[in-house]
Amino acid sequence: MSGSNLPYHLRPNKAIERQLFIELLLKINRIRSLSEYVYIGFGGPFLEDFKLIHAYFDNKRMISLEIEPHTYQRQRFNQPLSCIECLNMSSGNYIYSYDLKDNAIIWLDYVEPKKLADQLSEFEFLLGKIQPYDVVKITLNANPEALGDKGNTPEEKRKHRFQVFKSRAGKLLQNVDEHQIDKEQFPQVLCGVLKNVVKTPTVKQNSPNHLFQPLTAFVYSDGPHQMLTLTGILLDQNEVKDFMDNTTIGKWSLAIKEWGPPERINVPTLTLREKMFIDSCLPNSTPHEIHEKINFAFDKNPQKSLEMLENYVKYYRYYTYFSKIVV
């Protein structure tokens, strides 16, 4: 169901995004006891997110959704905590019967671009059912090439991809043209679509005095597929400022106040020696100064190499280094 079949040590950018999610939750935990929340997500065979969330917040109830029987069986074998309930069912079946009375943290970790219409419908229905202070995170495929490669010229391919995306997003796609369906702009287009989901009658009728406030949005890729992830919370309209102030999210440089643009995560893959050297220069050296000190580049294009280093400096506190150990 999710992209978690691939281990995190092969996905450094997603690993950073996962740590940023924890950072956000820690800020929310200042005013809300997240240990009392139910965590719901797509655990995959390894249930890594569940272990991490529980380690930080000691959640007593966690629910993993998995539609594939073989992955579900691996989940049951690898289940690291007795508080995790593994369900062999689709996200849609769970969401459309959602009646949870407790507050929840929900991560819809979608990966399949062809199912975007269903994913948006599930997101919309869920927002129409959640309670105030529920946290919802959604991950979508933001790779425009996944929309198809039909056409002989770049212009023809762009037009084809726009039509495919338009057919999937439907009325939620507004004020967008085909030139925005490229790698740089497509994540922001998706943010706009999610914003329009929140405006639908289904969502507004649930809590007319509440709004789904976006908190963070990131775009990253650890291979051919670029992904967008957005996290928000349902708040009373009159409590948004106090929430932002009391959690300090309002002052967090990586938070968003509106619907984008998403922050891009694109760090270089580093050896331990490289990481230790760069970290030893931080935080008092600039990326340009560090780039001049090292005698290699992260890309054949010097400017792109510097940009990757700048991105690492931005996220180095969240960078996880994976190493082999003997157990």
PDB file of C-alpha atoms in Angstrom, residues 22 28 81 120 175 184 318:
ATOM      1  CA  ILE A  22       8.616  14.082  14.526  1.00  0.00           C
ATOM      2  CA  ILE A  28       2.229  20.044  18.964  1.00  0.00           C
ATOM      3  CA  LEU A  81       4.848  -3.654  19.638  1.00  0.00           C
ATOM      4  CA  LEU A 120      -8.201  12.761  -3.017  1.00  0.00           C
ATOM      5  CA  ASN A 175      -6.286  28.056 -12.565  1.00  0.00           C
ATOM      6  CA  GLU A 184       9.645  22.156 -10.276  1.00  0.00           C
ATOM      7  CA  TYR A 318      17.735  15.660  10.754  1.00  0.00           C
TER       8      TYR A 318
END
